[in-house]
Short mmCIF file of C-alpha atoms in Angstrom, two decimals:
data_model
loop_
_atom_site.label_atom_id
_atom_site.label_comp_id
_atom_site.label_asym_id
_atom_site.label_seq_id
_atom_site.Cartn_x
_atom_site.Cartn_y
_atom_site.Cartn_z
CA MET A 26 0.00 0.00 0.00
CA ALA A 27 1.44 3.36 -1.04
CA GLU A 28 2.03 5.94 1.69
CA LYS A 29 -0.49 8.77 1.85
CA PHE A 30 1.00 12.20 2.53
CA GLN A 31 -0.50 15.42 3.91
CA ASN A 32 0.17 19.15 3.80
CA TYR A 33 2.08 20.67 6.71
CA ILE A 34 0.36 23.83 7.96
CA GLY A 35 0.80 25.53 11.32
CA GLY A 36 2.84 22.64 12.68
CA ARG A 37 0.19 20.00 11.81
CA TRP A 38 -0.04 17.42 9.03
CA VAL A 39 -3.43 17.93 7.40
CA ASP A 40 -5.37 16.82 4.33
CA ALA A 41 -6.18 19.29 1.55
CA SER A 42 -9.48 21.10 1.92
CA THR A 43 -10.50 19.71 -1.47
CA GLY A 44 -10.27 16.11 -0.30
CA GLU A 45 -8.59 15.39 -3.66
CA THR A 46 -5.26 13.64 -4.22
CA PHE A 47 -2.76 12.84 -6.95
CA GLN A 48 -0.34 9.97 -7.47
CA ASN A 49 3.44 10.20 -7.64
CA ARG A 50 4.98 7.44 -9.79
CA ASN A 51 8.48 6.34 -10.68
CA PRO A 52 9.30 7.44 -14.27
CA ALA A 53 11.59 4.40 -14.65
CA ASN A 54 8.82 2.04 -13.53
CA ARG A 55 5.27 3.34 -13.75
CA ASP A 56 4.06 0.42 -11.62
CA ASP A 57 6.06 1.83 -8.69
CA LEU A 58 3.69 4.14 -6.81
CA VAL A 59 5.88 6.37 -4.63
CA GLY A 60 3.04 8.03 -2.75
CA ILE A 61 -0.37 9.70 -2.79
CA PHE A 62 -0.42 13.46 -2.20
CA PRO A 63 -3.04 16.14 -1.53
CA ARG A 64 -4.27 18.20 -4.48
CA SER A 65 -4.62 21.51 -2.66
CA SER A 66 -6.42 24.74 -3.50
CA ALA A 67 -6.39 28.46 -2.74
CA ARG A 68 -8.07 27.74 0.61
CA ASP A 69 -5.10 25.62 1.72
CA VAL A 70 -2.71 28.36 0.55
CA ASP A 71 -4.67 30.88 2.62
CA ASP A 72 -4.43 28.63 5.68
CA ALA A 73 -0.67 28.25 5.19
CA VAL A 74 -0.12 32.00 4.73
CA SER A 75 -2.19 32.72 7.84
CA ALA A 76 -0.06 30.25 9.82
CA ALA A 77 3.13 31.81 8.51
CA ARG A 78 1.97 35.32 9.39
CA ALA A 79 0.94 34.21 12.87
CA ALA A 80 4.38 32.67 13.48
CA PHE A 81 6.35 35.61 12.07
CA ALA A 82 6.60 37.86 15.14
CA ALA A 83 7.98 35.16 17.45
CA TRP A 84 10.35 33.77 14.83
CA LYS A 85 11.61 37.25 13.95
CA SER A 86 12.35 37.83 17.66
CA THR A 87 14.22 34.53 17.99
CA PRO A 88 17.98 35.25 18.10
CA ALA A 89 19.58 34.56 14.74
CA PRO A 90 22.22 32.18 16.19
CA LYS A 91 19.40 30.09 17.68
CA ARG A 92 17.65 30.01 14.30
CA GLY A 93 20.96 28.86 12.85
CA GLN A 94 21.22 26.03 15.38
CA ILE A 95 17.88 24.62 14.18
CA LEU A 96 19.19 24.59 10.61
CA LEU A 97 22.43 22.95 11.74
CA GLU A 98 20.37 20.18 13.35
CA THR A 99 18.29 19.89 10.18
CA GLY A 100 21.50 19.31 8.22
CA ARG A 101 22.53 16.58 10.65
CA ILE A 102 19.19 14.81 10.17
CA LEU A 103 19.54 15.05 6.38
CA ARG A 104 23.06 13.63 6.66
CA ASP A 105 21.82 10.67 8.68
CA ARG A 106 19.10 9.97 6.08
CA LYS A 107 21.10 10.85 2.99
CA ASP A 108 20.91 7.51 1.20
CA GLU A 109 17.27 6.93 2.16
CA ILE A 110 16.21 10.33 0.78
CA ALA A 111 18.39 9.88 -2.32
CA ARG A 112 16.67 6.61 -3.16
CA VAL A 113 13.23 8.18 -2.81
CA MET A 114 14.36 11.07 -4.99
CA THR A 115 15.59 8.73 -7.72
CA ARG A 116 12.31 6.82 -7.58
CA GLU A 117 10.23 9.95 -8.04
CA MET A 118 12.25 11.94 -10.56
CA GLY A 119 14.52 9.39 -12.23
CA LYS A 120 18.03 10.80 -12.11
CA ILE A 121 20.78 8.40 -11.14
CA ILE A 122 21.46 7.60 -7.49
CA LYS A 123 24.92 9.23 -7.59
CA GLU A 124 23.27 12.50 -8.56
CA THR A 125 20.51 12.32 -5.98
CA ARG A 126 23.07 11.67 -3.25
CA GLY A 127 24.78 14.84 -4.43
CA ASP A 128 21.44 16.65 -4.40
CA VAL A 129 20.89 15.76 -0.72
CA GLN A 130 24.49 16.72 0.04
CA GLU A 131 23.83 20.19 -1.36
CA GLY A 132 20.98 20.51 1.12
CA ILE A 133 23.31 19.44 3.93
CA ASP A 134 25.97 21.93 2.83
CA THR A 135 23.38 24.71 2.60
CA ALA A 136 22.23 23.94 6.15
CA ASP A 137 25.81 24.28 7.39
CA TYR A 138 26.29 27.52 5.47
CA ALA A 139 23.01 29.08 6.59
CA ALA A 140 23.63 28.08 10.21
CA GLY A 141 26.90 30.01 10.14
CA GLU A 142 25.16 33.04 8.71
CA GLY A 143 23.09 33.13 11.89
CA ARG A 144 26.14 34.76 13.49
CA ARG A 145 26.89 37.04 10.53
CA LEU A 146 23.71 39.07 10.04
CA PHE A 147 25.70 42.25 10.54
CA GLY A 148 24.40 45.79 10.15
CA GLU A 149 26.44 48.93 9.48
CA THR A 150 27.38 52.12 11.25
CA VAL A 151 27.56 55.20 9.05
CA PRO A 152 28.98 58.70 9.63
CA CYS A 153 26.38 61.42 10.13
CA GLU A 154 26.58 64.98 8.84
CA LEU A 155 24.79 66.38 11.88
CA PRO A 156 26.49 66.78 15.27
CA SER A 157 25.48 64.58 18.20
CA LYS A 158 23.83 62.07 15.86
CA MET A 159 24.58 58.42 15.24
CA GLY A 160 23.66 56.48 12.10
CA PHE A 161 23.38 52.72 11.88
CA SER A 162 21.47 50.02 9.99
CA ILE A 163 20.17 46.64 11.08
CA ARG A 164 18.82 43.75 9.01
CA GLN A 165 15.12 43.03 9.22
CA PRO A 166 13.28 40.02 7.75
CA VAL A 167 10.95 40.62 4.83
CA GLY A 168 8.01 38.61 6.16
CA VAL A 169 6.23 35.65 4.56
CA CYS A 170 8.14 34.12 1.64
CA GLY A 171 6.46 31.96 -0.99
CA MET A 172 8.90 29.38 -2.36
CA ILE A 173 8.03 27.64 -5.66
CA THR A 174 10.55 24.99 -6.68
CA PRO A 175 11.15 22.65 -9.66
CA TRP A 176 11.53 18.89 -9.88
CA ASN A 177 15.07 18.56 -11.24
CA PHE A 178 16.86 19.36 -7.94
CA PRO A 179 14.21 18.48 -5.35
CA MET A 180 16.40 18.98 -2.27
CA ALA A 181 19.12 21.39 -3.34
CA ILE A 182 16.92 24.17 -4.75
CA PRO A 183 14.36 24.20 -1.90
CA THR A 184 17.15 24.43 0.67
CA TRP A 185 18.87 27.22 -1.28
CA LYS A 186 15.66 29.21 -0.96
CA ILE A 187 14.25 28.15 2.41
CA PHE A 188 17.30 27.96 4.70
CA PRO A 189 18.59 31.53 4.07
CA ALA A 190 15.04 32.86 4.45
CA LEU A 191 14.57 31.06 7.78
CA VAL A 192 17.90 32.04 9.31
CA SER A 193 17.12 35.67 8.42
CA GLY A 194 13.88 35.53 10.43
CA ASN A 195 11.34 35.06 7.64
CA THR A 196 8.53 32.52 7.58
CA VAL A 197 7.82 30.32 4.57
CA VAL A 198 5.08 28.74 2.49
CA PHE A 199 6.67 26.04 0.31
CA LYS A 200 5.07 24.80 -2.91
CA PRO A 201 7.16 21.97 -4.44
CA ALA A 202 6.84 20.57 -7.95
CA THR A 203 4.08 17.97 -8.34
CA ASP A 204 6.62 15.51 -9.81
CA THR A 205 8.80 15.49 -6.66
CA PRO A 206 6.59 15.84 -3.57
CA SER A 207 8.26 13.06 -1.53
CA SER A 208 11.57 14.91 -1.39
CA ALA A 209 9.76 18.01 -0.13
CA ALA A 210 8.05 16.00 2.60
CA ALA A 211 11.42 14.59 3.70
CA LEU A 212 12.83 18.11 4.01
CA ILE A 213 9.91 19.39 6.07
CA LYS A 214 10.04 16.34 8.36
CA ALA A 215 13.71 17.08 9.00
CA LEU A 216 12.92 20.72 9.88
CA GLU A 217 10.10 19.60 12.15
CA GLU A 218 12.30 17.11 13.99
CA ALA A 219 15.05 19.72 14.33
CA GLY A 220 12.68 21.85 16.40
CA LEU A 221 11.40 24.45 13.95
CA PRO A 222 8.42 26.15 15.61
CA ALA A 223 4.92 25.59 14.25
CA GLY A 224 3.95 27.83 11.35
CA VAL A 225 7.47 28.96 10.49
CA CYS A 226 7.69 26.70 7.43
CA ASN A 227 4.51 25.38 5.81
CA LEU A 228 4.19 22.88 2.95
CA VAL A 229 1.33 22.86 0.44
CA PHE A 230 1.19 20.23 -2.31
CA GLY A 231 -0.62 20.80 -5.56
CA SER A 232 -0.50 22.16 -9.09
CA GLY A 233 0.72 25.49 -10.38
CA SER A 234 -2.83 26.69 -11.00
CA GLY A 235 -4.21 25.31 -7.73
CA VAL A 236 -1.38 26.39 -5.41
CA GLY A 237 1.33 28.33 -7.27
CA GLY A 238 -0.99 30.98 -8.67
CA PRO A 239 -2.88 31.65 -5.41
CA LEU A 240 0.43 31.78 -3.50
CA THR A 241 1.90 34.32 -5.94
CA GLU A 242 -1.22 36.49 -5.83
CA HIS A 243 -1.82 36.29 -2.07
CA ALA A 244 -1.73 39.71 -0.41
CA GLY A 245 -0.25 38.19 2.74
CA VAL A 246 2.90 37.01 0.96
CA ASN A 247 5.75 39.52 0.93
CA LEU A 248 8.20 37.75 -1.38
CA ILE A 249 8.09 35.10 -4.10
CA SER A 250 11.06 32.99 -5.18
CA PHE A 251 10.48 30.89 -8.28
CA THR A 252 12.65 28.45 -10.23
CA GLY A 253 11.13 27.06 -13.41
CA SER A 254 10.23 27.89 -16.98
CA THR A 255 10.70 31.30 -18.54
CA GLU A 256 7.04 31.33 -19.60
CA VAL A 257 5.74 30.89 -16.07
CA GLY A 258 8.41 33.24 -14.70
CA ARG A 259 7.10 36.03 -16.93
CA GLN A 260 3.59 35.51 -15.58
CA ILE A 261 4.81 35.59 -11.98
CA ALA A 262 6.83 38.75 -12.66
CA GLU A 263 3.69 40.48 -13.93
CA VAL A 264 1.68 39.52 -10.84
CA CYS A 265 4.42 40.53 -8.41
CA GLY A 266 5.07 43.74 -10.32
CA ARG A 267 1.45 44.82 -10.00
CA GLY A 268 1.59 44.25 -6.25
CA LEU A 269 5.12 45.63 -5.80
CA LYS A 270 6.00 42.28 -4.26
CA ARG A 271 9.64 41.28 -3.93
CA LEU A 272 10.60 38.62 -6.44
CA SER A 273 13.46 36.28 -7.31
CA LEU A 274 13.39 34.36 -10.61
CA GLU A 275 15.62 31.59 -11.93
CA MET A 276 14.49 30.44 -15.35
CA GLY A 277 15.64 28.60 -18.45
CA GLY A 278 18.90 28.93 -20.38
CA LYS A 279 20.51 27.99 -23.68
CA ASN A 280 24.05 27.15 -22.69
CA ALA A 281 27.03 26.61 -24.94
CA GLN A 282 30.40 24.98 -24.35
CA ILE A 283 33.20 26.51 -26.41
CA VAL A 284 36.07 24.21 -27.43
CA MET A 285 39.21 25.80 -28.89
CA ALA A 286 41.74 23.99 -31.07
CA ASP A 287 44.35 23.81 -28.30
CA ALA A 288 41.93 22.37 -25.73
CA ASP A 289 42.43 19.12 -23.85
CA LEU A 290 39.85 17.12 -25.82
CA ASP A 291 39.52 14.41 -23.17
CA LEU A 292 38.60 17.05 -20.62
CA ALA A 293 36.32 18.82 -23.10
CA LEU A 294 34.49 15.56 -23.82
CA ASP A 295 34.03 14.83 -20.13
CA GLY A 296 32.55 18.30 -19.70
CA ALA A 297 30.26 17.97 -22.70
CA LEU A 298 28.94 14.57 -21.67
CA TRP A 299 28.28 15.62 -18.09
CA GLY A 300 26.82 18.95 -19.16
CA ALA A 301 24.52 17.43 -21.79
CA PHE A 302 23.47 14.13 -20.23
CA GLY A 303 23.74 14.76 -16.48
CA THR A 304 20.23 14.83 -14.97
CA THR A 305 19.22 13.47 -18.42
CA GLY A 306 19.76 16.99 -19.72
CA GLN A 307 16.95 18.33 -17.54
CA ARG A 308 18.47 21.43 -15.99
CA CYS A 309 18.71 25.09 -16.82
CA THR A 310 22.51 24.85 -17.01
CA ALA A 311 22.55 21.84 -19.37
CA THR A 312 25.02 22.01 -22.25
CA SER A 313 22.71 22.27 -25.26
CA ARG A 314 25.30 23.52 -27.79
CA LEU A 315 28.95 22.92 -28.62
CA ILE A 316 30.82 25.74 -30.36
CA VAL A 317 33.98 24.19 -31.81
CA GLU A 318 36.86 25.44 -33.95
CA LYS A 319 36.73 23.95 -37.45
CA SER A 320 40.13 22.28 -37.20
CA ILE A 321 38.95 19.93 -34.42
CA ARG A 322 35.26 19.66 -35.30
CA LYS A 323 35.47 16.27 -37.05
CA GLU A 324 37.59 14.61 -34.36
CA LEU A 325 35.55 15.99 -31.48
CA THR A 326 32.25 15.01 -33.13
CA GLU A 327 33.39 11.45 -33.77
CA ARG A 328 34.69 11.03 -30.25
CA LEU A 329 31.55 12.57 -28.77
CA VAL A 330 29.31 10.18 -30.72
CA GLU A 331 31.43 7.22 -29.60
CA ARG A 332 31.28 8.24 -25.95
CA ALA A 333 27.59 9.14 -25.99
CA SER A 334 26.60 5.88 -27.69
CA SER A 335 28.18 3.90 -24.86
CA LEU A 336 26.29 5.64 -22.04
CA ARG A 337 24.23 3.16 -20.05
CA VAL A 338 20.55 4.21 -19.84
CA GLY A 339 18.11 2.72 -17.34
CA ASP A 340 16.72 2.80 -13.81
CA GLY A 341 18.68 5.32 -11.77
CA LEU A 342 18.70 3.04 -8.72
CA ASP A 343 21.12 0.77 -10.60
CA GLU A 344 24.61 1.99 -9.65
CA ALA A 345 25.90 1.09 -13.14
CA VAL A 346 23.37 3.30 -14.96
CA GLU A 347 24.69 6.65 -16.21
CA VAL A 348 21.49 8.25 -17.60
CA GLY A 349 18.04 7.88 -16.07
CA PRO A 350 14.64 8.45 -17.68
CA LEU A 351 13.04 11.77 -18.51
CA ILE A 352 10.67 12.89 -15.77
CA ASN A 353 7.36 12.33 -17.59
CA SER A 354 5.70 11.81 -20.97
CA THR A 355 5.32 15.55 -21.52
CA GLN A 356 9.09 15.97 -21.40
CA VAL A 357 9.59 13.03 -23.77
CA ASP A 358 7.22 14.68 -26.25
CA ARG A 359 9.10 17.96 -25.86
CA VAL A 360 12.48 16.38 -26.59
CA GLU A 361 11.07 14.67 -29.68
CA LYS A 362 9.72 18.03 -30.81
CA TYR A 363 13.16 19.61 -30.42
CA VAL A 364 14.74 16.82 -32.46
CA GLN A 365 12.26 17.44 -35.25
CA ILE A 366 12.87 21.20 -35.11
CA GLY A 367 16.58 20.50 -35.58
CA LYS A 368 15.90 18.33 -38.61
CA ASP A 369 13.52 20.90 -40.09
CA GLU A 370 16.17 23.60 -39.71
CA GLY A 371 18.77 21.53 -41.58
CA ALA A 372 20.63 19.75 -38.78
CA ARG A 373 21.97 16.24 -39.46
CA LEU A 374 20.99 13.63 -36.89
CA ILE A 375 23.98 11.36 -36.22
CA LEU A 376 22.97 9.55 -33.01
CA GLY A 377 19.71 8.65 -31.28
CA GLY A 378 16.73 10.87 -31.92
CA HIS A 379 14.08 8.30 -30.99
CA ARG A 380 12.37 7.02 -27.86
CA LEU A 381 14.02 4.16 -26.01
CA ASP A 382 11.64 1.31 -25.26
CA GLU A 383 13.76 0.06 -22.39
CA GLY A 384 17.04 0.76 -20.60
CA ALA A 385 20.33 -0.45 -22.00
#
């Protein structure tokens, strides 16, 4: 029987007000049901924001070093459960187990870093132009922060957003990607066990339209941090701009690796393979283009095809696998579309270009 998960609002695990749920399945094995999660709505977002606002005054008044100690303990819990969380992450989003271990490690490292910043939230003293006056500045938290995260780095990116916000005295409403809810639950459980007070960090599962939109538009949210597509980022920027709400966006890219004639081609190939096929190419920093000097183009292309053709594709839980599956059928369709666009624009397909029926 698959585990049934709940939202985390005001220090309590609760069902969505809708009573609706969605399934989270392993992209490498669709028969593997990772969990059942609440399909939340604007009402659940409102409850989470209310809890975050209620907790803000006490959390803001908590000494920053004490806030840092809670994050340090969270990092310890993540370290103890690193392999367990990594395996769940691979099951729900597909990337190889070596990468998901690294993903959890980034969360651990961010906890250590943020904990240290609890003793470094310095202000400034400034000279005044008037006699008998003193000028100084102190740091103040923004308020309630809405964190909207993607599925490709389900532990690293949420911790990059949430831990600095918490150590600075802010409270959080966290909306994770619907493809990777289990990793988000593991993070919140670690924060809860580390002693984070009720309402300081709240978790609401659900879709972009059901949860992401209401969170972005909510008048009680002071800041939005979003990582995802450029299209959605534009929409969020418009909403936040109208409300003069603070906003951080990290969106898509089209990254190139430049290889000069005097380059170490072995090193260049390693970089190209990792950049292009790491996380099955599903990241904003993926190497999508190679810009190569003509004198080495033929040799580099031949060697790249040889190396790429030998990559082992399959279930990411297999330690020998080098490339896991794409996250879902929508992404498979999108990659096929890009292949066809390349052909239509005159590119010559020299390797792959079709769906794999099974792992190698």
